[in-house]
CSV table of C-alpha atoms and ligand atoms in Angstrom, one decimal:
chain,number,residue,atom,x,y,z
O,1,UNK,CA,117.1,-23.1,82.5
O,2,UNK,CA,120.5,-24.0,82.1
O,3,UNK,CA,122.6,-26.9,83.9
O,4,UNK,CA,125.1,-29.3,82.9
O,5,UNK,CA,123.8,-32.9,83.1
O,6,UNK,CA,126.8,-34.8,84.7
O,7,UNK,CA,125.6,-38.5,84.6
O,8,UNK,CA,127.9,-41.5,83.9
O,9,UNK,CA,126.4,-45.1,83.3
O,10,UNK,CA,129.2,-47.9,83.9
O,11,UNK,CA,128.7,-51.1,82.8
O,12,UNK,CA,130.5,-54.6,82.4
O,13,UNK,CA,131.0,-55.3,78.9
O,14,UNK,CA,131.9,-59.4,79.0
O,15,UNK,CA,130.8,-61.8,81.2
O,16,UNK,CA,131.2,-60.0,84.7
O,17,UNK,CA,133.7,-59.4,87.1
O,18,UNK,CA,135.7,-57.0,84.8
O,19,UNK,CA,136.5,-54.9,87.9
O,20,UNK,CA,133.7,-52.8,87.9
O,21,UNK,CA,133.4,-52.4,91.6
O,22,UNK,CA,137.4,-50.9,91.3
O,23,UNK,CA,136.6,-48.5,88.7
O,24,UNK,CA,133.6,-46.9,90.7
O,25,UNK,CA,135.6,-46.6,93.8
O,26,UNK,CA,138.5,-45.4,91.7
O,27,UNK,CA,136.2,-42.6,90.1
O,28,UNK,CA,134.3,-42.2,93.5
O,29,UNK,CA,136.0,-38.8,94.9
O,30,UNK,CA,134.2,-36.9,91.9
O,31,UNK,CA,130.9,-38.4,92.2
O,32,UNK,CA,128.0,-37.4,94.4
O,33,UNK,CA,125.4,-40.1,93.9
O,34,UNK,CA,126.4,-43.8,93.6
O,35,UNK,CA,123.4,-45.6,92.4
O,36,UNK,CA,122.5,-49.4,91.6
O,37,UNK,CA,119.6,-50.6,88.9
O,38,UNK,CA,119.3,-53.8,88.4
O,39,UNK,CA,120.6,-57.3,90.0
O,40,UNK,CA,120.8,-58.1,93.7
O,41,UNK,CA,123.2,-59.8,95.7
O,42,UNK,CA,124.2,-62.1,92.7
O,43,UNK,CA,126.9,-59.3,92.2
O,44,UNK,CA,130.5,-59.2,93.6
O,45,UNK,CA,132.2,-55.9,93.4
O,46,UNK,CA,135.6,-55.9,95.0
O,47,UNK,CA,137.0,-52.7,96.2
O,48,UNK,CA,140.7,-52.7,97.8
O,49,UNK,CA,141.7,-49.2,99.2
O,50,UNK,CA,144.4,-48.6,101.7
O,51,UNK,CA,144.8,-52.4,102.3
O,52,UNK,CA,141.2,-52.8,103.3
O,53,UNK,CA,139.0,-54.9,101.0
O,54,UNK,CA,135.4,-54.8,100.8
O,55,UNK,CA,133.4,-57.0,98.8
O,56,UNK,CA,130.2,-55.6,97.8
O,57,UNK,CA,126.9,-57.5,96.8
O,58,UNK,CA,124.3,-55.2,96.9
O,59,UNK,CA,124.9,-51.8,97.8
O,60,UNK,CA,126.8,-49.6,95.7
O,61,UNK,CA,130.5,-49.5,95.4
O,62,UNK,CA,130.5,-46.1,96.4
O,63,UNK,CA,129.8,-46.8,99.9
O,64,UNK,CA,133.2,-46.3,101.5
O,65,UNK,CA,132.9,-42.4,100.6
O,66,UNK,CA,131.5,-40.9,103.8
O,67,UNK,CA,128.7,-38.2,103.0
O,68,UNK,CA,127.7,-39.4,99.3
O,69,UNK,CA,124.3,-40.3,98.7
O,70,UNK,CA,124.1,-43.8,97.7
O,71,UNK,CA,120.8,-45.2,96.0
O,72,UNK,CA,119.2,-48.7,95.5
O,73,UNK,CA,116.8,-48.3,92.5
O,74,UNK,CA,113.8,-49.8,92.1
O,75,UNK,CA,115.3,-52.2,89.5
O,76,UNK,CA,116.8,-54.2,92.3
O,77,UNK,CA,115.9,-57.6,93.7
O,78,UNK,CA,117.0,-57.1,97.3
O,79,UNK,CA,117.6,-59.8,100.0
O,80,UNK,CA,116.7,-57.8,102.9
O,81,UNK,CA,119.4,-60.3,105.0
O,82,UNK,CA,121.8,-59.5,102.6
O,83,UNK,CA,121.2,-55.7,103.0
O,84,UNK,CA,121.1,-55.9,106.5
O,85,UNK,CA,124.4,-58.0,106.8
O,86,UNK,CA,126.3,-55.7,104.5
O,87,UNK,CA,124.8,-52.2,105.9
O,88,UNK,CA,125.5,-53.1,109.6
O,89,UNK,CA,129.2,-54.8,108.7
O,90,UNK,CA,129.8,-51.2,106.8
O,91,UNK,CA,128.5,-49.2,109.7
O,92,UNK,CA,130.2,-51.2,112.5
O,93,UNK,CA,133.7,-50.3,110.4
O,94,UNK,CA,132.5,-46.7,110.9
O,95,UNK,CA,131.1,-46.2,107.6
O,96,UNK,CA,128.3,-44.7,108.9
O,97,UNK,CA,127.9,-41.2,107.0
O,98,UNK,CA,127.1,-42.3,103.7
O,99,UNK,CA,123.4,-41.7,103.1
O,100,UNK,CA,121.4,-44.4,101.9
O,101,UNK,CA,118.2,-44.9,99.8
O,102,UNK,CA,116.3,-47.7,99.0
O,103,UNK,CA,113.6,-47.6,96.7
O,104,UNK,CA,110.2,-48.8,97.6
O,105,UNK,CA,109.6,-50.3,94.1
O,106,UNK,CA,112.4,-52.6,94.6
O,107,UNK,CA,111.3,-56.2,94.9
O,108,UNK,CA,112.4,-58.4,97.9
O,109,UNK,CA,114.1,-61.6,97.2
O,110,UNK,CA,112.2,-64.0,100.0
O,111,UNK,CA,113.5,-67.2,101.2
O,112,UNK,CA,111.3,-69.0,98.9
O,113,UNK,CA,113.2,-67.6,96.1
O,114,UNK,CA,116.5,-68.8,97.4
O,115,UNK,CA,115.1,-72.2,97.6
O,116,UNK,CA,113.1,-72.2,94.4
O,117,UNK,CA,116.6,-70.8,92.8
O,118,UNK,CA,118.7,-74.1,94.0
O,119,UNK,CA,115.9,-76.9,93.5
O,120,UNK,CA,115.2,-75.7,89.8
O,121,UNK,CA,118.8,-75.7,89.2
O,122,UNK,CA,119.1,-79.2,90.8
O,123,UNK,CA,115.9,-80.3,88.7
O,124,UNK,CA,117.6,-78.6,85.4
O,125,UNK,CA,120.2,-81.6,85.7
O,126,UNK,CA,123.4,-81.9,84.0
O,127,UNK,CA,123.6,-80.1,80.8
O,128,UNK,CA,121.0,-78.0,81.3
O,129,UNK,CA,122.1,-76.4,84.6
O,130,UNK,CA,122.5,-72.4,84.4
O,131,UNK,CA,125.1,-72.2,87.3
O,132,UNK,CA,123.4,-69.5,89.0
O,133,UNK,CA,124.8,-67.9,92.3
O,134,UNK,CA,121.8,-69.3,94.0
O,135,UNK,CA,120.7,-65.9,95.5
O,136,UNK,CA,117.0,-66.0,94.2
O,137,UNK,CA,117.4,-63.4,91.4
O,138,UNK,CA,115.7,-65.5,88.7
O,139,UNK,CA,112.7,-66.4,90.8
O,140,UNK,CA,112.3,-63.1,92.3
O,141,UNK,CA,112.1,-61.4,89.0
O,142,UNK,CA,109.7,-64.3,87.6
O,143,UNK,CA,107.3,-62.8,90.8
O,144,UNK,CA,107.7,-59.3,89.8
O,145,UNK,CA,106.9,-60.1,85.9
O,146,UNK,CA,104.1,-62.4,87.1
O,147,UNK,CA,102.9,-59.5,89.3
O,148,UNK,CA,103.2,-61.8,92.6
O,149,UNK,CA,106.2,-60.4,94.0
O,150,UNK,CA,106.6,-58.1,97.1
O,151,UNK,CA,108.3,-55.1,97.0
O,152,UNK,CA,110.0,-53.3,99.5
O,153,UNK,CA,106.8,-51.1,100.4
O,154,UNK,CA,105.1,-54.1,100.9
O,155,UNK,CA,107.4,-55.0,104.0
O,156,UNK,CA,106.4,-51.8,105.3
O,157,UNK,CA,102.8,-52.5,106.1
O,158,UNK,CA,102.4,-55.4,108.3
O,159,UNK,CA,98.8,-55.6,107.1
O,160,UNK,CA,99.4,-55.5,103.6
O,161,UNK,CA,102.2,-57.7,104.2
O,162,UNK,CA,100.2,-60.4,105.8
O,163,UNK,CA,97.5,-59.9,102.7
O,164,UNK,CA,99.9,-60.4,100.3
O,165,UNK,CA,101.8,-63.1,101.7
O,166,UNK,CA,98.8,-65.0,102.4
O,167,UNK,CA,98.0,-66.0,99.1
O,168,UNK,CA,101.8,-65.9,97.6
O,169,UNK,CA,103.0,-68.4,99.8
O,170,UNK,CA,99.7,-70.4,99.3
O,171,UNK,CA,101.0,-70.7,95.5
O,172,UNK,CA,104.7,-71.2,96.7
O,173,UNK,CA,103.8,-74.0,98.9
O,174,UNK,CA,102.1,-75.7,96.3
O,175,UNK,CA,104.9,-75.7,94.2
O,176,UNK,CA,107.5,-76.3,97.0
O,177,UNK,CA,105.4,-79.6,97.7
O,178,UNK,CA,103.5,-80.7,94.9
O,179,UNK,CA,106.7,-80.1,92.5
O,180,UNK,CA,109.8,-80.3,94.6
O,181,UNK,CA,108.3,-82.5,97.2
O,182,UNK,CA,109.3,-80.3,99.8
O,183,UNK,CA,107.7,-79.4,103.2
O,184,UNK,CA,105.4,-76.4,103.1
O,185,UNK,CA,106.8,-73.1,104.6
O,186,UNK,CA,104.8,-72.2,107.5
O,187,UNK,CA,103.3,-68.7,107.5
O,188,UNK,CA,104.6,-67.2,110.5
O,189,UNK,CA,108.4,-68.7,109.5
O,190,UNK,CA,108.2,-66.0,106.8
O,191,UNK,CA,105.9,-63.4,107.8
O,192,UNK,CA,107.4,-62.7,111.3
O,193,UNK,CA,111.0,-62.0,109.8
O,194,UNK,CA,109.6,-60.0,106.9
O,195,UNK,CA,107.9,-57.9,109.1
O,196,UNK,CA,110.9,-57.3,111.3
O,197,UNK,CA,113.0,-56.9,107.9
O,198,UNK,CA,110.3,-54.1,107.0
O,199,UNK,CA,111.1,-52.3,110.3
O,200,UNK,CA,114.9,-52.4,109.7
O,201,UNK,CA,114.8,-51.4,106.3
O,202,UNK,CA,112.2,-48.4,106.6
O,203,UNK,CA,114.7,-45.5,107.6
O,204,UNK,CA,116.2,-46.0,104.3
O,205,UNK,CA,113.3,-46.0,101.9
O,206,UNK,CA,112.6,-43.0,100.1
O,207,UNK,CA,111.3,-42.1,96.6
O,208,UNK,CA,114.6,-42.7,94.5
O,209,UNK,CA,113.3,-41.7,91.4
O,210,UNK,CA,112.8,-38.3,92.5
O,211,UNK,CA,115.9,-38.0,94.7
O,212,UNK,CA,117.8,-38.9,91.6
O,213,UNK,CA,115.8,-36.4,88.9
O,214,UNK,CA,116.7,-33.7,91.7
O,215,UNK,CA,120.2,-34.5,91.8
O,216,UNK,CA,120.5,-34.7,88.0
O,217,UNK,CA,118.5,-31.4,87.6
O,218,UNK,CA,121.0,-29.6,90.2
O,219,UNK,CA,124.0,-30.9,88.3
O,220,UNK,CA,125.1,-33.3,90.6
O,221,UNK,CA,127.7,-36.2,89.6
O,222,UNK,CA,125.9,-39.2,89.6
O,223,UNK,CA,127.7,-42.9,88.6
O,224,UNK,CA,124.9,-45.7,87.9
O,225,UNK,CA,126.8,-48.7,88.7
O,226,UNK,CA,125.8,-51.9,86.6
O,227,UNK,CA,126.2,-55.5,87.8
O,228,UNK,CA,126.7,-58.3,85.8
O,229,UNK,CA,127.4,-57.5,82.3
O,230,UNK,CA,126.2,-57.1,78.6
O,231,UNK,CA,126.9,-60.6,77.6
O,232,UNK,CA,124.7,-61.9,80.6
O,233,UNK,CA,121.8,-59.9,79.8
O,234,UNK,CA,118.4,-61.3,79.6
O,235,UNK,CA,117.5,-60.4,76.2
O,236,UNK,CA,121.1,-59.8,74.7
O,237,UNK,CA,123.0,-61.9,76.4
O,238,UNK,CA,123.8,-65.7,75.8
O,239,UNK,CA,120.4,-66.9,76.7
O,240,UNK,CA,119.3,-69.0,78.5
O,241,UNK,CA,123.0,-68.7,80.0
O,242,UNK,CA,122.3,-65.3,81.5
O,243,UNK,CA,120.9,-63.5,84.5
O,244,UNK,CA,117.1,-62.4,85.0
O,245,UNK,CA,118.0,-58.5,84.5
O,246,UNK,CA,118.6,-56.0,82.1
O,247,UNK,CA,122.4,-55.5,82.4
O,248,UNK,CA,123.3,-53.5,79.5
O,249,UNK,CA,122.9,-49.8,79.2
O,250,UNK,CA,119.0,-49.7,78.9
O,251,UNK,CA,118.4,-51.2,82.1
O,252,UNK,CA,119.8,-48.3,83.7
O,253,UNK,CA,116.6,-46.3,82.8
O,254,UNK,CA,113.8,-48.7,83.7
O,255,UNK,CA,115.7,-49.5,87.0
O,256,UNK,CA,116.3,-45.8,88.1
O,257,UNK,CA,113.5,-43.6,86.4
O,258,UNK,CA,115.8,-41.4,85.1
O,259,UNK,CA,115.5,-40.8,81.3
O,260,UNK,CA,118.0,-41.8,78.5
O,261,UNK,CA,118.4,-38.0,77.6
O,262,UNK,CA,120.1,-37.5,81.3
O,263,UNK,CA,123.1,-40.0,80.4
O,264,UNK,CA,126.5,-37.8,79.9
O,265,UNK,CA,128.8,-40.9,79.4
O,266,UNK,CA,128.8,-44.5,79.1
O,267,UNK,CA,131.5,-46.2,80.7
O,268,UNK,CA,132.2,-49.9,79.3
O,269,UNK,CA,134.4,-51.8,81.5
O,270,UNK,CA,136.6,-54.3,79.6
O,271,UNK,CA,139.2,-57.0,81.4
O,272,UNK,CA,142.2,-57.3,79.4
O,273,UNK,CA,141.2,-61.1,78.8
O,274,UNK,CA,138.1,-62.8,79.4
O,275,UNK,CA,136.4,-64.7,82.3
O,276,UNK,CA,132.7,-66.3,82.8
O,277,UNK,CA,131.5,-67.9,85.9
O,278,UNK,CA,128.6,-70.3,85.5
O,279,UNK,CA,127.4,-72.4,82.4
O,280,UNK,CA,127.1,-71.3,78.8
O,281,UNK,CA,129.3,-70.2,75.4
O,282,UNK,CA,132.8,-68.9,76.0
O,283,UNK,CA,134.6,-69.4,72.5
O,284,UNK,CA,137.9,-67.8,73.6
O,285,UNK,CA,137.9,-70.2,76.5
O,286,UNK,CA,141.1,-71.7,76.9
O,287,UNK,CA,141.6,-74.8,78.6
O,288,UNK,CA,145.4,-74.9,78.4
O,289,UNK,CA,148.1,-73.8,80.7
O,290,UNK,CA,147.5,-70.0,79.6
O,291,UNK,CA,143.8,-70.5,80.6
O,292,UNK,CA,145.3,-71.7,84.3
O,293,UNK,CA,147.7,-69.1,84.3
O,294,UNK,CA,145.4,-66.2,83.9
O,295,UNK,CA,143.3,-68.1,86.5
O,296,UNK,CA,146.1,-68.2,89.1
O,297,UNK,CA,147.6,-64.5,88.2
O,298,UNK,CA,144.4,-62.8,88.4
O,299,UNK,CA,142.8,-64.3,91.2
O,300,UNK,CA,140.2,-65.5,89.3
O,301,UNK,CA,137.6,-66.6,92.1
O,302,UNK,CA,134.0,-65.6,91.9
O,303,UNK,CA,134.0,-62.7,95.1
O,304,UNK,CA,130.1,-64.1,95.4
O,305,UNK,CA,130.3,-67.8,95.3
O,306,UNK,CA,134.2,-68.6,95.4
O,307,UNK,CA,133.8,-70.7,92.0
O,308,UNK,CA,136.8,-70.8,89.8
O,309,UNK,CA,136.2,-68.3,86.9
O,310,UNK,CA,136.7,-70.2,83.4
O,311,UNK,CA,139.4,-67.9,81.8
O,312,UNK,CA,140.5,-67.3,77.9
O,313,UNK,CA,141.6,-64.7,75.7
O,314,UNK,CA,140.0,-61.1,74.8
O,315,UNK,CA,137.2,-61.3,72.4
O,316,UNK,CA,137.1,-58.2,69.7
O,317,UNK,CA,133.8,-59.8,68.2
O,318,UNK,CA,132.0,-60.4,71.4
O,319,UNK,CA,133.2,-56.8,72.4
O,320,UNK,CA,132.4,-55.3,69.2
O,321,UNK,CA,128.9,-56.2,69.9
O,322,UNK,CA,129.0,-55.3,73.8
O,323,UNK,CA,130.2,-51.7,72.4
O,324,UNK,CA,127.3,-51.0,70.3
O,325,UNK,CA,124.6,-52.6,72.8
O,326,UNK,CA,126.0,-50.3,75.2
O,327,UNK,CA,126.6,-47.5,73.2
O,328,UNK,CA,130.2,-47.0,75.0
O,329,UNK,CA,131.8,-43.6,75.2
O,330,UNK,CA,134.7,-44.8,77.1
O,331,UNK,CA,136.6,-48.0,77.9
O,332,UNK,CA,138.0,-48.7,81.2
O,333,UNK,CA,140.3,-51.1,80.5
O,334,UNK,CA,141.1,-53.3,83.7
O,335,UNK,CA,143.5,-56.2,84.8
O,336,UNK,CA,146.0,-55.3,82.2
O,337,UNK,CA,148.8,-56.7,84.7
O,338,UNK,CA,147.7,-59.7,84.8
O,339,UNK,CA,149.1,-60.7,81.2
O,340,UNK,CA,152.4,-59.5,82.2
O,341,UNK,CA,154.9,-62.4,81.4
O,342,UNK,CA,152.0,-64.4,79.5
O,343,UNK,CA,154.3,-64.3,76.2
O,344,UNK,CA,152.3,-64.0,73.1
O,345,UNK,CA,148.9,-62.6,74.0
O,346,UNK,CA,145.9,-64.0,71.8
O,347,UNK,CA,143.0,-61.8,70.3
O,348,UNK,CA,140.4,-63.2,68.8
O,349,UNK,CA,139.2,-61.4,65.4
O,350,UNK,CA,136.8,-63.6,64.1
O,351,UNK,CA,135.5,-66.9,64.1
O,352,UNK,CA,135.2,-69.9,61.9
O,353,UNK,CA,132.0,-72.1,61.6
O,354,UNK,CA,132.6,-75.1,59.3
O,355,UNK,CA,134.9,-73.0,57.1
O,356,UNK,CA,132.9,-69.9,57.0
O,357,UNK,CA,134.2,-66.8,58.6
O,358,UNK,CA,132.3,-64.8,60.9
O,359,UNK,CA,132.9,-61.4,62.0
O,360,UNK,CA,129.9,-60.4,63.7
O,361,UNK,CA,128.6,-61.9,67.0
O,362,UNK,CA,125.9,-64.4,66.1
O,363,UNK,CA,124.5,-64.3,70.0
O,364,UNK,CA,122.8,-67.7,69.1
O,365,UNK,CA,124.1,-70.4,71.9
O,366,UNK,CA,124.0,-73.2,69.7
O,367,UNK,CA,126.0,-71.4,66.8
O,368,UNK,CA,128.2,-69.9,69.3
O,369,UNK,CA,129.2,-73.7,71.0
O,370,UNK,CA,130.2,-74.5,67.3
O,371,UNK,CA,132.7,-71.8,66.6
O,372,UNK,CA,136.1,-71.7,66.6
O,373,UNK,CA,138.3,-68.5,67.6
O,374,UNK,CA,140.3,-67.3,64.8
O,375,UNK,CA,143.3,-65.6,66.7
O,376,UNK,CA,145.8,-63.0,66.1
O,377,UNK,CA,149.0,-62.8,68.3
O,378,UNK,CA,150.1,-59.9,69.7
O,379,UNK,CA,153.9,-59.1,71.3
O,380,UNK,CA,153.4,-59.6,75.1
O,381,UNK,CA,155.8,-57.9,77.8
O,382,UNK,CA,157.5,-59.2,80.8
O,383,UNK,CA,158.3,-55.8,82.7
O,384,UNK,CA,156.3,-55.5,85.9
O,385,UNK,CA,153.8,-52.6,85.4
O,386,UNK,CA,152.4,-52.5,88.8
O,387,UNK,CA,153.6,-49.4,89.5
O,388,UNK,CA,153.3,-47.6,86.3
O,389,UNK,CA,151.4,-44.1,86.9
O,390,UNK,CA,151.0,-43.1,83.1
O,391,UNK,CA,150.7,-44.7,80.0
O,392,UNK,CA,154.3,-43.6,78.6
O,393,UNK,CA,155.3,-45.8,81.0
O,394,UNK,CA,154.1,-49.1,80.2
O,395,UNK,CA,156.1,-51.2,78.0
O,396,UNK,CA,155.7,-50.6,74.4
O,397,UNK,CA,153.9,-54.0,73.9
O,398,UNK,CA,151.4,-52.9,76.5
O,399,UNK,CA,151.0,-49.7,75.1
O,400,UNK,CA,150.4,-51.3,71.4
O,401,UNK,CA,147.9,-54.0,73.3
O,402,UNK,CA,145.8,-50.9,74.6
O,403,UNK,CA,146.1,-48.8,71.4
O,404,UNK,CA,144.9,-52.2,69.5
O,405,UNK,CA,141.8,-52.6,71.7
O,406,UNK,CA,140.6,-48.7,71.0
O,407,UNK,CA,141.3,-48.7,67.2
O,408,UNK,CA,139.5,-52.2,66.8
O,409,UNK,CA,136.6,-51.0,68.6
O,410,UNK,CA,136.6,-47.1,67.9
O,411,UNK,CA,136.4,-46.2,71.5
O,412,UNK,CA,138.9,-44.6,73.7
O,413,UNK,CA,140.6,-46.1,76.7
O,414,UNK,CA,140.7,-43.6,79.2
O,415,UNK,CA,141.5,-45.6,82.3
O,416,UNK,CA,143.8,-48.5,82.4
O,417,UNK,CA,144.1,-50.6,85.5
O,418,UNK,CA,147.4,-52.3,86.5
O,419,UNK,CA,146.6,-53.5,90.1
O,420,UNK,CA,143.8,-54.3,92.3
O,421,UNK,CA,144.2,-51.2,94.8
O,422,UNK,CA,142.5,-47.9,93.9
O,423,UNK,CA,145.7,-46.3,93.5
O,424,UNK,CA,147.0,-48.6,90.9
O,425,UNK,CA,145.2,-47.1,87.7
O,426,UNK,CA,146.5,-44.9,84.9
O,427,UNK,CA,143.7,-42.1,83.9
O,428,UNK,CA,144.7,-41.0,80.4
O,429,UNK,CA,144.5,-37.3,79.8
S,501,GDP,P1,133.3,-56.7,89.1
S,501,GDP,O1,132.3,-57.8,89.9
S,501,GDP,O2,133.2,-56.4,88.2
S,501,GDP,O3,133.6,-55.4,90.2
S,501,GDP,O4,134.5,-57.2,89.7
S,501,GDP,P2,135.0,-58.8,90.8
S,501,GDP,O5,135.5,-57.6,92.1
S,501,GDP,O6,134.2,-59.4,91.0
S,501,GDP,O7,136.4,-58.9,90.2
S,501,GDP,C1,137.3,-58.2,89.8
S,501,GDP,C2,138.8,-58.8,90.4
S,501,GDP,O8,139.6,-58.1,90.1
S,501,GDP,C3,138.9,-58.4,92.2
S,501,GDP,O9,139.4,-59.0,92.6
S,501,GDP,C4,139.7,-56.8,92.2
S,501,GDP,O10,140.0,-56.7,93.4
S,501,GDP,C5,140.8,-57.2,90.7
S,501,GDP,N1,141.1,-56.1,90.0
S,501,GDP,C6,140.3,-55.2,89.8
S,501,GDP,N2,141.2,-54.1,88.8
S,501,GDP,C7,142.2,-54.8,89.0
S,501,GDP,C8,143.6,-54.7,88.0
S,501,GDP,O11,143.5,-53.4,87.2
S,501,GDP,N3,144.2,-55.4,88.5
S,501,GDP,C9,144.3,-56.4,89.3
S,501,GDP,N4,145.5,-57.4,89.5
S,501,GDP,N5,143.2,-56.7,89.7
S,501,GDP,C10,142.1,-56.2,89.8
S,502,IMO,P1,129.2,-58.9,88.7
S,502,IMO,O1,128.4,-57.9,89.2
S,502,IMO,C1,129.7,-63.0,86.6
S,502,IMO,C2,126.3,-65.4,86.2
S,502,IMO,C3,126.3,-66.6,87.2
S,502,IMO,C4,125.5,-67.7,86.2
S,502,IMO,C5,124.3,-66.7,85.6
S,502,IMO,C6,123.0,-66.7,86.5
S,502,IMO,O2,130.0,-59.4,90.1
S,502,IMO,O3,129.6,-59.1,87.5
S,502,IMO,P2,122.1,-65.7,88.7
S,502,IMO,O4,122.3,-65.9,89.8
S,502,IMO,O5,122.2,-64.1,88.5
S,502,IMO,O6,120.8,-66.2,88.2
S,502,IMO,O7,123.0,-66.2,87.8
S,502,IMO,O8,125.0,-65.3,85.6
S,502,IMO,N1,126.4,-64.1,86.9
S,502,IMO,C7,127.7,-63.4,87.0
S,502,IMO,N2,128.7,-63.9,86.6
S,502,IMO,N3,129.8,-61.8,87.7
S,502,IMO,C8,128.4,-61.4,88.2
S,502,IMO,O9,128.1,-60.4,88.9
S,502,IMO,C9,127.4,-62.5,88.0
S,502,IMO,N4,126.0,-62.5,88.3
S,502,IMO,C10,125.5,-63.3,88.2
S,502,IMO,O10,127.5,-67.2,87.4
S,502,IMO,O11,126.1,-68.0,85.5
S,503,MG,MG1,132.1,-59.5,90.7
């Protein structure tokens, strides 16, 4: 048997919001199957095409392409209300042709998960808060691993749902009343909507592992779309200031049932500077005017929560770590246009820890808090680059910045974002 595997895995390389949605959409015309494999509605992936802006939280960013298969894999945590709101909004806009398949093994974010997410954050108090999106992600993954979660398949059978929800809710109500001083949740107020969610989701439920296996074996082009990013990874990120899933490349396999040998290439999405939303270490954060300018020019406000994103410079030490973790084959560099007019562009090449020079990512929250970044300043440019179509059209200093990144990381930059629209992208040959 001979066929060519054609599976791309796209992951965020920093702390999220690198522009993954735009890159997925931009590559989309050549893709047959779009897949989300971890996380949930904590993601906010923005796509702008022909003046139309859509923010995907749960659905793959390829949903705007008619007729393509879109998959929500088993590794996701699915909030049914969000799922139904997002699908109906898209379908009302006429995007009814995309085929959507949901794994029966994905876990369901229940109302009590969202309540617990908020209550736990309040209880953590100042200095310990994670700054979660409040979408119930952590508590839902906790239930998955403690084997007291509800899976999509459980919503489809009212008897199973009743039986499982009865004992799950008993435990949740103990936590809500005894630990958090809340009123207990009446069974029917959870069970009745959950039953309706099951009915509404049922038409989409399919054996997504088998669908993907078949698609891979037929040589179809599959794009696995990571949410969040490597430095928010539950194992390899800045723990505890992380999300609750495997956001780096490895998560794609547990989250779909595909195998590592299926992969053709890993696309790491790198923003031309760095942002972070929520709490946790961020060595190159800029608290001065430059940080403010990046926020303003980059429109750096959360696509899910609207929170202002913390902004700072590119961190080559963190990126080197991220490239290793993800086994990046190529880089999609986004938002290069935002650096226009910034004057000198700072790039962090090492850290200083009490006089000691550190050149590899320590991945220890306490150490990261103590570090001082060591910067190199690269020359900037003032020319508007938002209409550049080729690499050669970019000002020399912008070209030099791109080359600096690929040489430092030893990974080629194959795509450059010069604006938010699908068309504002330079593809290098
Ligand atoms: P994601 O979570 O990685 O998909 O990223 P978000 O959608 O949360 O945030 C990225 C933001 O930058 C969105 O508002 C995009 O429309 C925008 N964006 C993406 N690529 C570019 C680019 O190359 N230039 C500019 N100016 N904006 C971009
Ligand atoms: P996309 O896919 C940026 C952050 C939250 C918080 C931490 C944990 O759009 O890049 P959670 O609600 O997941 O338990 O929050 O992770 N976070 C993100 N930051 N982009 C995201 O997604 C994020 N999803 C979660 O701000 O710090
Ligand atoms: Mg986002």
